[in-house]
Amino acid sequence: VEYTLHQSEYEGHSAVIAKELTSGSEEVNIVIVGGDGTINEVLNGIVDFSKVKFGVIPTGSGNDFARGLKIPLHFYNTKKVVKSILNSSDNVYVDLGLLTTESGKKTIFGISSGIGMDAIVCKNVIKSKLKAFLNKLHIGNLI
């Protein structure tokens, strides 16, 4: 299988890469290797969803997007995940949310959205040293 690897180098870079890849007129296949944050960045970079098919190799700590779509979480068997992506013949359409702020900024979300206490908890979890420690043990979802 021929492919081109694009590796993000900073926060928000996945959105920039996705925008570049989807700005043309041709169809694009994107396989995201990462977690929910990377998936959200890519979703916010896609210019035309009608031209994009993407798969996910879940490597994040929570992998809520992958769990919601019943994507196997084979952390230690990348070959199995890639084989399932390549052999997939079914298209799964995903509902996406769109948040527009009062200033007009638009943000797409494909996993979840929360306000109030939920948002505060998520923000604190992301910055938590405990999360980083649990991620190293591959049990970050316990946070």
PDB file of N, CA and C in Angstrom, residues 62-137:
ATOM      1  N   GLY A  62      -7.992   7.822  26.079  1.00  0.00           N
ATOM      2  CA  GLY A  62      -9.403   7.501  26.260  1.00  0.00           C
ATOM      3  C   GLY A  62     -10.019   6.830  25.047  1.00  0.00           C
ATOM      4  N   ASN A  63      -9.685   7.316  23.866  1.00  0.00           N
ATOM      5  CA  ASN A  63     -10.184   6.770  22.603  1.00  0.00           C
ATOM      6  C   ASN A  63     -11.710   6.680  22.553  1.00  0.00           C
ATOM      7  N   ASP A  64     -12.375   7.731  23.023  1.00  0.00           N
ATOM      8  CA  ASP A  64     -13.838   7.738  23.039  1.00  0.00           C
ATOM      9  C   ASP A  64     -14.429   7.638  21.637  1.00  0.00           C
ATOM     10  N   PHE A  65     -13.815   8.304  20.666  1.00  0.00           N
ATOM     11  CA  PHE A  65     -14.305   8.252  19.288  1.00  0.00           C
ATOM     12  C   PHE A  65     -14.269   6.812  18.775  1.00  0.00           C
ATOM     13  N   ALA A  66     -13.132   6.157  18.934  1.00  0.00           N
ATOM     14  CA  ALA A  66     -12.977   4.777  18.477  1.00  0.00           C
ATOM     15  C   ALA A  66     -13.927   3.838  19.217  1.00  0.00           C
ATOM     16  N   ARG A  67     -14.065   4.019  20.504  1.00  0.00           N
ATOM     17  CA  ARG A  67     -14.976   3.173  21.287  1.00  0.00           C
ATOM     18  C   ARG A  67     -16.416   3.350  20.812  1.00  0.00           C
ATOM     19  N   GLY A  68     -16.796   4.596  20.530  1.00  0.00           N
ATOM     20  CA  GLY A  68     -18.149   4.874  20.058  1.00  0.00           C
ATOM     21  C   GLY A  68     -18.466   4.219  18.727  1.00  0.00           C
ATOM     22  N   LEU A  69     -17.458   4.054  17.897  1.00  0.00           N
ATOM     23  CA  LEU A  69     -17.632   3.415  16.593  1.00  0.00           C
ATOM     24  C   LEU A  69     -17.297   1.928  16.630  1.00  0.00           C
ATOM     25  N   LYS A  70     -17.012   1.416  17.825  1.00  0.00           N
ATOM     26  CA  LYS A  70     -16.667   0.006  18.026  1.00  0.00           C
ATOM     27  C   LYS A  70     -15.412  -0.393  17.234  1.00  0.00           C
ATOM     28  N   ILE A  71     -14.467   0.547  17.132  1.00  0.00           N
ATOM     29  CA  ILE A  71     -13.184   0.259  16.495  1.00  0.00           C
ATOM     30  C   ILE A  71     -12.332  -0.485  17.513  1.00  0.00           C
ATOM     31  N   PRO A  72     -11.792  -1.646  17.120  1.00  0.00           N
ATOM     32  CA  PRO A  72     -10.984  -2.413  18.075  1.00  0.00           C
ATOM     33  C   PRO A  72      -9.784  -1.609  18.558  1.00  0.00           C
ATOM     34  N   LEU A  73      -9.529  -1.711  19.835  1.00  0.00           N
ATOM     35  CA  LEU A  73      -8.402  -0.998  20.433  1.00  0.00           C
ATOM     36  C   LEU A  73      -7.216  -1.946  20.564  1.00  0.00           C
ATOM     37  N   HIS A  74      -6.594  -2.271  19.435  1.00  0.00           N
ATOM     38  CA  HIS A  74      -5.455  -3.187  19.421  1.00  0.00           C
ATOM     39  C   HIS A  74      -4.161  -2.390  19.541  1.00  0.00           C
ATOM     40  N   PHE A  75      -3.913  -1.872  20.743  1.00  0.00           N
ATOM     41  CA  PHE A  75      -2.749  -1.022  20.958  1.00  0.00           C
ATOM     42  C   PHE A  75      -1.442  -1.698  20.540  1.00  0.00           C
ATOM     43  N   TYR A  76      -1.373  -2.974  20.742  1.00  0.00           N
ATOM     44  CA  TYR A  76      -0.107  -3.661  20.526  1.00  0.00           C
ATOM     45  C   TYR A  76      -0.097  -4.478  19.237  1.00  0.00           C
ATOM     46  N   ASN A  77      -1.121  -4.346  18.419  1.00  0.00           N
ATOM     47  CA  ASN A  77      -1.190  -5.101  17.176  1.00  0.00           C
ATOM     48  C   ASN A  77      -1.570  -4.177  16.030  1.00  0.00           C
ATOM     49  N   THR A  78      -0.652  -3.315  15.655  1.00  0.00           N
ATOM     50  CA  THR A  78      -0.902  -2.336  14.602  1.00  0.00           C
ATOM     51  C   THR A  78      -1.230  -3.020  13.281  1.00  0.00           C
ATOM     52  N   LYS A  79      -0.581  -4.139  12.991  1.00  0.00           N
ATOM     53  CA  LYS A  79      -0.852  -4.850  11.735  1.00  0.00           C
ATOM     54  C   LYS A  79      -2.324  -5.245  11.644  1.00  0.00           C
ATOM     55  N   LYS A  80      -2.898  -5.675  12.753  1.00  0.00           N
ATOM     56  CA  LYS A  80      -4.298  -6.095  12.761  1.00  0.00           C
ATOM     57  C   LYS A  80      -5.219  -4.902  12.491  1.00  0.00           C
ATOM     58  N   VAL A  81      -4.907  -3.757  13.065  1.00  0.00           N
ATOM     59  CA  VAL A  81      -5.717  -2.562  12.857  1.00  0.00           C
ATOM     60  C   VAL A  81      -5.627  -2.100  11.407  1.00  0.00           C
ATOM     61  N   VAL A  82      -4.414  -2.056  10.870  1.00  0.00           N
ATOM     62  CA  VAL A  82      -4.223  -1.626   9.482  1.00  0.00           C
ATOM     63  C   VAL A  82      -4.946  -2.581   8.540  1.00  0.00           C
ATOM     64  N   LYS A  83      -4.845  -3.875   8.793  1.00  0.00           N
ATOM     65  CA  LYS A  83      -5.530  -4.863   7.955  1.00  0.00           C
ATOM     66  C   LYS A  83      -7.042  -4.650   7.991  1.00  0.00           C
ATOM     67  N   SER A  84      -7.591  -4.345   9.164  1.00  0.00           N
ATOM     68  CA  SER A  84      -9.044  -4.130   9.246  1.00  0.00           C
ATOM     69  C   SER A  84      -9.457  -2.866   8.496  1.00  0.00           C
ATOM     70  N   ILE A  85      -8.604  -1.826   8.500  1.00  0.00           N
ATOM     71  CA  ILE A  85      -8.896  -0.606   7.743  1.00  0.00           C
ATOM     72  C   ILE A  85      -8.858  -0.895   6.245  1.00  0.00           C
ATOM     73  N   LEU A  86      -7.821  -1.584   5.796  1.00  0.00           N
ATOM     74  CA  LEU A  86      -7.655  -1.858   4.372  1.00  0.00           C
ATOM     75  C   LEU A  86      -8.722  -2.803   3.833  1.00  0.00           C
ATOM     76  N   ASN A  87      -9.204  -3.706   4.667  1.00  0.00           N
ATOM     77  CA  ASN A  87     -10.192  -4.679   4.217  1.00  0.00           C
ATOM     78  C   ASN A  87     -11.630  -4.233   4.452  1.00  0.00           C
ATOM     79  N   SER A  88     -11.815  -3.062   5.015  1.00  0.00           N
ATOM     80  CA  SER A  88     -13.153  -2.576   5.306  1.00  0.00           C
ATOM     81  C   SER A  88     -13.862  -2.174   4.017  1.00  0.00           C
ATOM     82  N   SER A  89     -15.062  -2.678   3.855  1.00  0.00           N
ATOM     83  CA  SER A  89     -15.855  -2.306   2.678  1.00  0.00           C
ATOM     84  C   SER A  89     -17.053  -1.456   3.073  1.00  0.00           C
ATOM     85  N   ASP A  90     -17.306  -1.358   4.351  1.00  0.00           N
ATOM     86  CA  ASP A  90     -18.456  -0.598   4.824  1.00  0.00           C
ATOM     87  C   ASP A  90     -18.081   0.856   5.074  1.00  0.00           C
ATOM     88  N   ASN A  91     -18.971   1.746   4.695  1.00  0.00           N
ATOM     89  CA  ASN A  91     -18.832   3.154   5.057  1.00  0.00           C
ATOM     90  C   ASN A  91     -19.685   3.404   6.284  1.00  0.00           C
ATOM     91  N   VAL A  92     -19.119   4.050   7.259  1.00  0.00           N
ATOM     92  CA  VAL A  92     -19.867   4.429   8.456  1.00  0.00           C
ATOM     93  C   VAL A  92     -19.927   5.945   8.463  1.00  0.00           C
ATOM     94  N   TYR A  93     -21.134   6.469   8.447  1.00  0.00           N
ATOM     95  CA  TYR A  93     -21.290   7.914   8.478  1.00  0.00           C
ATOM     96  C   TYR A  93     -21.405   8.362   9.923  1.00  0.00           C
ATOM     97  N   VAL A  94     -20.739   9.446  10.242  1.00  0.00           N
ATOM     98  CA  VAL A  94     -20.654   9.925  11.614  1.00  0.00           C
ATOM     99  C   VAL A  94     -21.300  11.297  11.710  1.00  0.00           C
ATOM    100  N   ASP A  95     -22.169  11.454  12.692  1.00  0.00           N
ATOM    101  CA  ASP A  95     -22.734  12.773  12.957  1.00  0.00           C
ATOM    102  C   ASP A  95     -21.678  13.633  13.630  1.00  0.00           C
ATOM    103  N   LEU A  96     -21.555  14.848  13.165  1.00  0.00           N
ATOM    104  CA  LEU A  96     -20.616  15.795  13.745  1.00  0.00           C
ATOM    105  C   LEU A  96     -21.394  16.969  14.328  1.00  0.00           C
ATOM    106  N   GLY A  97     -20.850  17.537  15.390  1.00  0.00           N
ATOM    107  CA  GLY A  97     -21.452  18.735  15.967  1.00  0.00           C
ATOM    108  C   GLY A  97     -20.703  19.965  15.491  1.00  0.00           C
ATOM    109  N   LEU A  98     -21.391  21.086  15.489  1.00  0.00           N
ATOM    110  CA  LEU A  98     -20.775  22.350  15.098  1.00  0.00           C
ATOM    111  C   LEU A  98     -21.122  23.390  16.147  1.00  0.00           C
ATOM    112  N   LEU A  99     -20.087  23.973  16.731  1.00  0.00           N
ATOM    113  CA  LEU A  99     -20.255  25.018  17.725  1.00  0.00           C
ATOM    114  C   LEU A  99     -19.826  26.337  17.093  1.00  0.00           C
ATOM    115  N   THR A 100     -20.680  27.338  17.166  1.00  0.00           N
ATOM    116  CA  THR A 100     -20.337  28.664  16.660  1.00  0.00           C
ATOM    117  C   THR A 100     -20.391  29.635  17.833  1.00  0.00           C
ATOM    118  N   THR A 101     -19.287  30.309  18.070  1.00  0.00           N
ATOM    119  CA  THR A 101     -19.242  31.267  19.179  1.00  0.00           C
ATOM    120  C   THR A 101     -19.877  32.585  18.755  1.00  0.00           C
ATOM    121  N   GLU A 102     -20.091  33.468  19.712  1.00  0.00           N
ATOM    122  CA  GLU A 102     -20.672  34.779  19.411  1.00  0.00           C
ATOM    123  C   GLU A 102     -19.800  35.568  18.443  1.00  0.00           C
ATOM    124  N   SER A 103     -18.492  35.320  18.475  1.00  0.00           N
ATOM    125  CA  SER A 103     -17.584  36.037  17.572  1.00  0.00           C
ATOM    126  C   SER A 103     -17.553  35.423  16.174  1.00  0.00           C
ATOM    127  N   GLY A 104     -18.249  34.293  16.000  1.00  0.00           N
ATOM    128  CA  GLY A 104     -18.324  33.665  14.685  1.00  0.00           C
ATOM    129  C   GLY A 104     -17.357  32.526  14.464  1.00  0.00           C
ATOM    130  N   LYS A 105     -16.499  32.228  15.446  1.00  0.00           N
ATOM    131  CA  LYS A 105     -15.560  31.115  15.308  1.00  0.00           C
ATOM    132  C   LYS A 105     -16.337  29.800  15.338  1.00  0.00           C
ATOM    133  N   LYS A 106     -16.029  28.921  14.375  1.00  0.00           N
ATOM    134  CA  LYS A 106     -16.719  27.638  14.280  1.00  0.00           C
ATOM    135  C   LYS A 106     -15.773  26.508  14.643  1.00  0.00           C
ATOM    136  N   THR A 107     -16.277  25.573  15.434  1.00  0.00           N
ATOM    137  CA  THR A 107     -15.507  24.406  15.836  1.00  0.00           C
ATOM    138  C   THR A 107     -16.367  23.168  15.640  1.00  0.00           C
ATOM    139  N   ILE A 108     -15.805  22.188  14.956  1.00  0.00           N
ATOM    140  CA  ILE A 108     -16.487  20.915  14.737  1.00  0.00           C
ATOM    141  C   ILE A 108     -16.057  19.958  15.839  1.00  0.00           C
ATOM    142  N   PHE A 109     -17.003  19.146  16.301  1.00  0.00           N
ATOM    143  CA  PHE A 109     -16.626  18.104  17.253  1.00  0.00           C
ATOM    144  C   PHE A 109     -17.289  16.799  16.863  1.00  0.00           C
ATOM    145  N   GLY A 110     -16.543  15.728  17.026  1.00  0.00           N
ATOM    146  CA  GLY A 110     -17.046  14.419  16.653  1.00  0.00           C
ATOM    147  C   GLY A 110     -17.134  13.470  17.823  1.00  0.00           C
ATOM    148  N   ILE A 111     -16.692  13.905  18.979  1.00  0.00           N
ATOM    149  CA  ILE A 111     -16.666  13.007  20.118  1.00  0.00           C
ATOM    150  C   ILE A 111     -17.740  13.405  21.115  1.00  0.00           C
ATOM    151  N   SER A 112     -17.572  14.539  21.733  1.00  0.00           N
ATOM    152  CA  SER A 112     -18.550  15.017  22.701  1.00  0.00           C
ATOM    153  C   SER A 112     -18.341  16.501  22.905  1.00  0.00           C
ATOM    154  N   SER A 113     -19.291  17.097  23.551  1.00  0.00           N
ATOM    155  CA  SER A 113     -19.191  18.511  23.869  1.00  0.00           C
ATOM    156  C   SER A 113     -19.788  18.697  25.256  1.00  0.00           C
ATOM    157  N   GLY A 114     -19.168  19.538  26.040  1.00  0.00           N
ATOM    158  CA  GLY A 114     -19.685  19.757  27.379  1.00  0.00           C
ATOM    159  C   GLY A 114     -19.490  21.198  27.806  1.00  0.00           C
ATOM    160  N   ILE A 115     -20.315  21.606  28.744  1.00  0.00           N
ATOM    161  CA  ILE A 115     -20.182  22.940  29.318  1.00  0.00           C
ATOM    162  C   ILE A 115     -20.272  22.818  30.833  1.00  0.00           C
ATOM    163  N   GLY A 116     -19.880  23.842  31.528  1.00  0.00           N
ATOM    164  CA  GLY A 116     -19.983  23.842  32.981  1.00  0.00           C
ATOM    165  C   GLY A 116     -19.008  22.892  33.627  1.00  0.00           C
ATOM    166  N   MET A 117     -19.505  22.105  34.589  1.00  0.00           N
ATOM    167  CA  MET A 117     -18.666  21.201  35.365  1.00  0.00           C
ATOM    168  C   MET A 117     -17.951  20.190  34.473  1.00  0.00           C
ATOM    169  N   ASP A 118     -18.638  19.656  33.488  1.00  0.00           N
ATOM    170  CA  ASP A 118     -18.044  18.685  32.573  1.00  0.00           C
ATOM    171  C   ASP A 118     -16.806  19.268  31.895  1.00  0.00           C
ATOM    172  N   ALA A 119     -16.906  20.487  31.411  1.00  0.00           N
ATOM    173  CA  ALA A 119     -15.785  21.135  30.725  1.00  0.00           C
ATOM    174  C   ALA A 119     -14.631  21.410  31.682  1.00  0.00           C
ATOM    175  N   ILE A 120     -14.940  21.799  32.887  1.00  0.00           N
ATOM    176  CA  ILE A 120     -13.897  22.070  33.890  1.00  0.00           C
ATOM    177  C   ILE A 120     -13.140  20.786  34.227  1.00  0.00           C
ATOM    178  N   VAL A 121     -13.876  19.698  34.414  1.00  0.00           N
ATOM    179  CA  VAL A 121     -13.243  18.417  34.720  1.00  0.00           C
ATOM    180  C   VAL A 121     -12.334  17.996  33.564  1.00  0.00           C
ATOM    181  N   CYS A 122     -12.833  18.082  32.338  1.00  0.00           N
ATOM    182  CA  CYS A 122     -12.026  17.694  31.166  1.00  0.00           C
ATOM    183  C   CYS A 122     -10.770  18.546  31.053  1.00  0.00           C
ATOM    184  N   LYS A 123     -10.906  19.833  31.246  1.00  0.00           N
ATOM    185  CA  LYS A 123      -9.750  20.732  31.152  1.00  0.00           C
ATOM    186  C   LYS A 123      -8.694  20.367  32.195  1.00  0.00           C
ATOM    187  N   ASN A 124      -9.131  20.089  33.413  1.00  0.00           N
ATOM    188  CA  ASN A 124      -8.186  19.730  34.478  1.00  0.00           C
ATOM    189  C   ASN A 124      -7.552  18.362  34.243  1.00  0.00           C
ATOM    190  N   VAL A 125      -8.309  17.424  33.695  1.00  0.00           N
ATOM    191  CA  VAL A 125      -7.781  16.099  33.414  1.00  0.00           C
ATOM    192  C   VAL A 125      -6.682  16.177  32.369  1.00  0.00           C
ATOM    193  N   ILE A 126      -6.902  16.973  31.325  1.00  0.00           N
ATOM    194  CA  ILE A 126      -5.916  17.098  30.252  1.00  0.00           C
ATOM    195  C   ILE A 126      -4.577  17.591  30.796  1.00  0.00           C
ATOM    196  N   LYS A 127      -4.611  18.481  31.766  1.00  0.00           N
ATOM    197  CA  LYS A 127      -3.390  19.062  32.323  1.00  0.00           C
ATOM    198  C   LYS A 127      -2.819  18.253  33.490  1.00  0.00           C
ATOM    199  N   SER A 128      -3.495  17.208  33.898  1.00  0.00           N
ATOM    200  CA  SER A 128      -3.116  16.450  35.083  1.00  0.00           C
ATOM    201  C   SER A 128      -1.815  15.663  34.896  1.00  0.00           C
ATOM    202  N   LYS A 129      -0.942  15.725  35.902  1.00  0.00           N
ATOM    203  CA  LYS A 129       0.285  14.916  35.894  1.00  0.00           C
ATOM    204  C   LYS A 129      -0.062  13.440  36.040  1.00  0.00           C
ATOM    205  N   LEU A 130      -1.154  13.154  36.737  1.00  0.00           N
ATOM    206  CA  LEU A 130      -1.587  11.772  36.908  1.00  0.00           C
ATOM    207  C   LEU A 130      -1.952  11.158  35.554  1.00  0.00           C
ATOM    208  N   LYS A 131      -2.598  11.923  34.682  1.00  0.00           N
ATOM    209  CA  LYS A 131      -2.955  11.422  33.348  1.00  0.00           C
ATOM    210  C   LYS A 131      -1.695  11.046  32.572  1.00  0.00           C
ATOM    211  N   ALA A 132      -0.688  11.903  32.614  1.00  0.00           N
ATOM    212  CA  ALA A 132       0.563  11.620  31.916  1.00  0.00           C
ATOM    213  C   ALA A 132       1.192  10.330  32.441  1.00  0.00           C
ATOM    214  N   PHE A 133       1.164  10.151  33.752  1.00  0.00           N
ATOM    215  CA  PHE A 133       1.715   8.940  34.365  1.00  0.00           C
ATOM    216  C   PHE A 133       0.932   7.705  33.928  1.00  0.00           C
ATOM    217  N   LEU A 134      -0.399   7.777  34.003  1.00  0.00           N
ATOM    218  CA  LEU A 134      -1.237   6.645  33.608  1.00  0.00           C
ATOM    219  C   LEU A 134      -1.087   6.330  32.123  1.00  0.00           C
ATOM    220  N   ASN A 135      -0.898   7.358  31.285  1.00  0.00           N
ATOM    221  CA  ASN A 135      -0.682   7.133  29.854  1.00  0.00           C
ATOM    222  C   ASN A 135       0.569   6.311  29.605  1.00  0.00           C
ATOM    223  N   LYS A 136       1.615   6.559  30.384  1.00  0.00           N
ATOM    224  CA  LYS A 136       2.859   5.802  30.234  1.00  0.00           C
ATOM    225  C   LYS A 136       2.643   4.323  30.535  1.00  0.00           C
ATOM    226  N   LEU A 137       1.689   4.042  31.392  1.00  0.00           N
ATOM    227  CA  LEU A 137       1.366   2.649  31.744  1.00  0.00           C
ATOM    228  C   LEU A 137       0.297   2.057  30.827  1.00  0.00           C
TER     229      LEU A 137
END
